[in-house]
Amino acid sequence: MARPLLALTGLLLGACTTVPPTNVHQPMSARPAQRPDALAASLAATGSIYQAGTSRTLFEDRRARYVGDTITVTITENTSAATKSNSSLSKTGSISASSGPNVNLPGKSLIELKGSSSNTAAGKGEAAANNVFTGTITVTVIEVLANGNLLVSGEKQVAIGHGQEYIRLSGIINPYFVNAANTIASSQIADARIEYKESGGISEAQVMGWLARFFLTFMPF
């Protein structure tokens, strides 16, 4: 009896610390690939300070260009959108008829018919959204494309109290946009996928329980 309870407790605790799913490019990190000059230097080590496998040319900067290199991304996302619509419809109509004295109907000297109708419809809609996301994250080059562009991906985890925050980013970088400090703005990343998710008690409080969702699927209203 104790073993099933321990297993159930472990399962519940594991569910509370589940890492939120992501849609950024995978993998989120990559080890640097060994270059041909590094392989040759490892086979014939000279013992000198200069090593051809790890050195760079005299006029080459330290900007990322190989798999495994890192780039710092400055996240400056500020989006806003608003839409507003109004519609109004009004339609009225009336009909009337009357006649003079009628000798064929005793006591009915006057016949009068009246009718009227009206139809009014009005609609109004308004929506607005404003999102601001700022921060920095360092990502890793996971692939160098044929045209020289860099496919990058990375993740940052921050633990605050009993909660976890996950910042993830991936996209394609043109190396010409990377400045001398090896930094690029998120607005200059193509196919950018930027996420901010969290796990813990605060995020769980915002999600409907699984039993309530189960019964909600069968409710017709």
Short mmCIF file of C-alpha atoms in Angstrom, two decimals:
data_model
loop_
_atom_site.label_atom_id
_atom_site.label_comp_id
_atom_site.label_asym_id
_atom_site.label_seq_id
_atom_site.Cartn_x
_atom_site.Cartn_y
_atom_site.Cartn_z
CA MET A 1 0.00 0.00 0.00
CA ALA A 2 2.89 2.32 0.79
CA ARG A 3 4.57 1.82 -2.58
CA PRO A 4 1.55 2.95 -4.68
CA LEU A 5 1.18 6.03 -2.46
CA LEU A 6 4.86 6.88 -2.90
CA ALA A 7 4.59 6.39 -6.64
CA LEU A 8 1.49 8.60 -6.83
CA THR A 9 3.20 11.28 -4.72
CA GLY A 10 6.25 11.22 -6.96
CA LEU A 11 4.06 11.48 -10.04
CA LEU A 12 2.21 14.50 -8.63
CA LEU A 13 5.44 16.21 -7.63
CA GLY A 14 6.88 15.52 -11.06
CA ALA A 15 3.81 17.01 -12.70
CA CYS A 16 4.27 20.21 -10.69
CA THR A 17 7.82 20.64 -12.04
CA THR A 18 7.11 19.76 -15.65
CA VAL A 19 9.09 21.85 -18.11
CA PRO A 20 6.71 23.82 -20.35
CA PRO A 21 6.71 22.65 -23.99
CA THR A 22 8.44 24.77 -26.58
CA ASN A 23 8.33 25.42 -30.33
CA VAL A 24 11.80 26.91 -30.79
CA HIS A 25 14.31 25.27 -33.10
CA GLN A 26 16.01 22.24 -31.65
CA PRO A 27 18.53 21.51 -30.28
CA MET A 28 18.93 24.51 -28.00
CA SER A 29 22.69 24.13 -27.86
CA ALA A 30 25.44 22.53 -29.93
CA ARG A 31 29.06 21.63 -29.37
CA PRO A 32 31.56 23.24 -31.73
CA ALA A 33 32.48 21.06 -34.68
CA GLN A 34 36.15 20.21 -35.07
CA ARG A 35 37.62 22.08 -38.00
CA PRO A 36 40.07 20.47 -40.44
CA ASP A 37 42.97 22.67 -39.30
CA ALA A 38 42.32 21.67 -35.68
CA LEU A 39 42.41 17.99 -36.65
CA ALA A 40 45.72 18.45 -38.43
CA ALA A 41 47.18 20.32 -35.48
CA SER A 42 46.13 17.55 -33.09
CA LEU A 43 47.86 14.95 -35.24
CA ALA A 44 51.09 16.92 -35.46
CA ALA A 45 51.49 18.95 -32.28
CA THR A 46 54.56 21.16 -32.33
CA GLY A 47 54.48 22.19 -28.67
CA SER A 48 54.53 25.89 -29.53
CA ILE A 49 52.23 28.55 -28.10
CA TYR A 50 50.60 29.07 -31.49
CA GLN A 51 48.08 26.35 -32.32
CA ALA A 52 46.59 26.42 -35.80
CA GLY A 53 43.48 24.58 -34.68
CA THR A 54 42.33 27.18 -32.15
CA SER A 55 43.73 30.41 -33.55
CA ARG A 56 42.04 33.00 -35.73
CA THR A 57 43.50 35.25 -38.35
CA LEU A 58 45.02 38.59 -37.41
CA PHE A 59 42.20 40.61 -39.01
CA GLU A 60 39.32 38.40 -37.82
CA ASP A 61 37.03 39.65 -35.05
CA ARG A 62 35.33 37.57 -32.39
CA ARG A 63 31.86 37.64 -33.89
CA ALA A 64 30.11 34.27 -34.07
CA ARG A 65 30.36 32.41 -37.34
CA TYR A 66 30.84 28.72 -36.49
CA VAL A 67 28.67 26.02 -34.90
CA GLY A 68 29.03 26.27 -31.14
CA ASP A 69 29.74 30.01 -31.10
CA THR A 70 27.52 32.19 -28.94
CA ILE A 71 25.67 35.44 -29.71
CA THR A 72 24.00 37.80 -27.25
CA VAL A 73 20.49 38.82 -28.30
CA THR A 74 18.87 41.97 -26.97
CA ILE A 75 15.13 41.30 -26.78
CA THR A 76 13.21 44.48 -27.57
CA GLU A 77 9.75 43.38 -28.61
CA ASN A 78 7.01 46.01 -28.40
CA THR A 79 3.85 45.25 -30.33
CA SER A 80 0.49 46.95 -30.23
CA ALA A 81 -2.67 46.54 -32.27
CA ALA A 82 -6.15 48.03 -32.11
CA THR A 83 -9.32 47.65 -34.10
CA LYS A 84 -12.73 49.25 -33.77
CA SER A 85 -15.95 48.80 -35.74
CA ASN A 86 -19.49 50.12 -35.54
CA SER A 87 -22.57 49.18 -37.50
CA SER A 88 -26.12 50.49 -37.37
CA LEU A 89 -29.26 49.51 -39.28
CA SER A 90 -32.71 51.05 -39.01
CA LYS A 91 -35.83 50.35 -41.05
CA THR A 92 -39.36 51.62 -40.52
CA GLY A 93 -42.62 51.21 -42.41
CA SER A 94 -46.28 52.08 -42.01
CA ILE A 95 -49.58 51.42 -43.75
CA SER A 96 -53.03 52.95 -43.27
CA ALA A 97 -56.43 52.74 -44.95
CA SER A 98 -59.78 54.44 -44.27
CA SER A 99 -63.25 54.66 -45.80
CA GLY A 100 -66.33 56.84 -45.38
CA PRO A 101 -69.82 55.88 -44.14
CA ASN A 102 -71.00 52.44 -45.19
CA VAL A 103 -74.77 52.03 -45.55
CA ASN A 104 -74.60 48.26 -45.85
CA LEU A 105 -73.22 47.84 -42.35
CA PRO A 106 -75.52 49.24 -39.65
CA GLY A 107 -73.64 51.01 -36.96
CA LYS A 108 -70.41 50.87 -39.00
CA SER A 109 -70.27 54.24 -40.56
CA LEU A 110 -66.42 54.31 -40.74
CA ILE A 111 -63.81 51.62 -41.32
CA GLU A 112 -60.18 52.50 -40.58
CA LEU A 113 -57.10 50.23 -40.87
CA LYS A 114 -53.64 51.13 -39.65
CA GLY A 115 -50.38 49.24 -39.44
CA SER A 116 -46.76 50.03 -38.71
CA SER A 117 -43.46 48.17 -38.39
CA SER A 118 -39.93 49.01 -37.39
CA ASN A 119 -36.64 47.14 -37.38
CA THR A 120 -33.48 48.38 -35.71
CA ALA A 121 -30.12 46.66 -35.41
CA ALA A 122 -26.87 47.98 -33.98
CA GLY A 123 -23.47 46.42 -33.44
CA LYS A 124 -20.22 47.57 -31.93
CA GLY A 125 -16.87 45.86 -31.55
CA GLU A 126 -13.52 46.95 -30.20
CA ALA A 127 -10.27 45.09 -29.50
CA ALA A 128 -6.83 46.18 -28.40
CA ALA A 129 -3.57 44.45 -27.52
CA ASN A 130 -0.27 45.76 -26.21
CA ASN A 131 2.71 43.51 -25.48
CA VAL A 132 6.15 44.50 -24.22
CA PHE A 133 9.03 42.03 -23.81
CA THR A 134 12.55 43.21 -23.00
CA GLY A 135 15.65 41.39 -21.82
CA THR A 136 18.83 39.70 -22.97
CA ILE A 137 19.72 36.09 -23.73
CA THR A 138 22.81 34.43 -25.15
CA VAL A 139 22.12 31.77 -27.79
CA THR A 140 24.28 29.21 -29.54
CA VAL A 141 24.85 28.72 -33.26
CA ILE A 142 23.47 25.25 -34.01
CA GLU A 143 23.82 25.33 -37.81
CA VAL A 144 25.56 27.38 -40.49
CA LEU A 145 23.38 27.58 -43.60
CA ALA A 146 24.70 27.41 -47.16
CA ASN A 147 24.44 31.18 -47.65
CA GLY A 148 26.32 31.92 -44.43
CA ASN A 149 23.32 32.71 -42.24
CA LEU A 150 23.35 31.33 -38.73
CA LEU A 151 20.59 29.24 -37.15
CA VAL A 152 20.68 29.96 -33.44
CA SER A 153 18.79 28.64 -30.44
CA GLY A 154 19.06 29.03 -26.70
CA GLU A 155 17.31 28.89 -23.35
CA LYS A 156 17.60 30.67 -20.01
CA GLN A 157 16.13 29.26 -16.82
CA VAL A 158 15.60 31.39 -13.74
CA ALA A 159 14.42 29.91 -10.43
CA ILE A 160 12.58 32.34 -8.15
CA GLY A 161 11.23 30.81 -4.97
CA HIS A 162 9.19 27.76 -5.89
CA GLY A 163 8.67 28.81 -9.50
CA GLN A 164 10.73 28.46 -12.65
CA GLU A 165 10.93 30.97 -15.51
CA TYR A 166 11.96 29.89 -19.00
CA ILE A 167 13.12 32.29 -21.69
CA ARG A 168 13.72 30.68 -25.07
CA LEU A 169 14.71 32.12 -28.43
CA SER A 170 15.61 30.77 -31.83
CA GLY A 171 15.83 32.13 -35.35
CA ILE A 172 18.07 32.87 -38.32
CA ILE A 173 20.71 35.58 -38.08
CA ASN A 174 22.48 37.37 -40.89
CA PRO A 175 26.10 37.66 -39.63
CA TYR A 176 26.40 41.13 -41.20
CA PHE A 177 23.84 42.42 -38.67
CA VAL A 178 25.95 41.30 -35.70
CA ASN A 179 27.85 44.27 -34.26
CA ALA A 180 31.44 44.33 -33.04
CA ALA A 181 30.34 43.41 -29.50
CA ASN A 182 28.83 40.17 -30.86
CA THR A 183 25.32 41.43 -30.08
CA ILE A 184 22.19 41.64 -32.21
CA ALA A 185 18.66 42.93 -31.63
CA SER A 186 15.77 40.50 -31.72
CA SER A 187 14.07 42.63 -34.39
CA GLN A 188 16.88 41.67 -36.81
CA ILE A 189 16.34 37.91 -36.41
CA ALA A 190 14.39 36.12 -39.13
CA ASP A 191 11.90 33.39 -38.27
CA ALA A 192 12.23 34.47 -34.64
CA ARG A 193 10.55 32.35 -32.01
CA ILE A 194 10.60 34.02 -28.60
CA GLU A 195 9.00 32.47 -25.55
CA TYR A 196 8.52 33.40 -21.94
CA LYS A 197 6.92 30.65 -19.90
CA GLU A 198 6.85 29.68 -16.27
CA SER A 199 6.06 26.72 -14.08
CA GLY A 200 5.05 26.57 -10.46
CA GLY A 201 2.14 27.50 -8.25
CA ILE A 202 1.38 30.82 -9.97
CA SER A 203 1.18 29.32 -13.45
CA GLU A 204 -0.85 26.34 -12.22
CA ALA A 205 -3.41 28.66 -10.64
CA GLN A 206 -4.14 30.11 -14.08
CA VAL A 207 -5.00 26.71 -15.61
CA MET A 208 -8.36 25.00 -15.20
CA GLY A 209 -8.19 21.64 -13.45
CA TRP A 210 -8.25 18.49 -15.57
CA LEU A 211 -11.49 17.21 -14.01
CA ALA A 212 -13.26 20.51 -14.71
CA ARG A 213 -12.01 20.42 -18.32
CA PHE A 214 -13.29 16.85 -18.63
CA PHE A 215 -16.83 17.75 -17.62
CA LEU A 216 -16.72 20.96 -19.60
CA THR A 217 -16.27 18.99 -22.84
CA PHE A 218 -19.70 17.36 -22.33
CA MET A 219 -21.61 20.51 -21.49
CA PRO A 220 -23.76 21.64 -24.44
CA PHE A 221 -23.76 25.29 -23.36
#
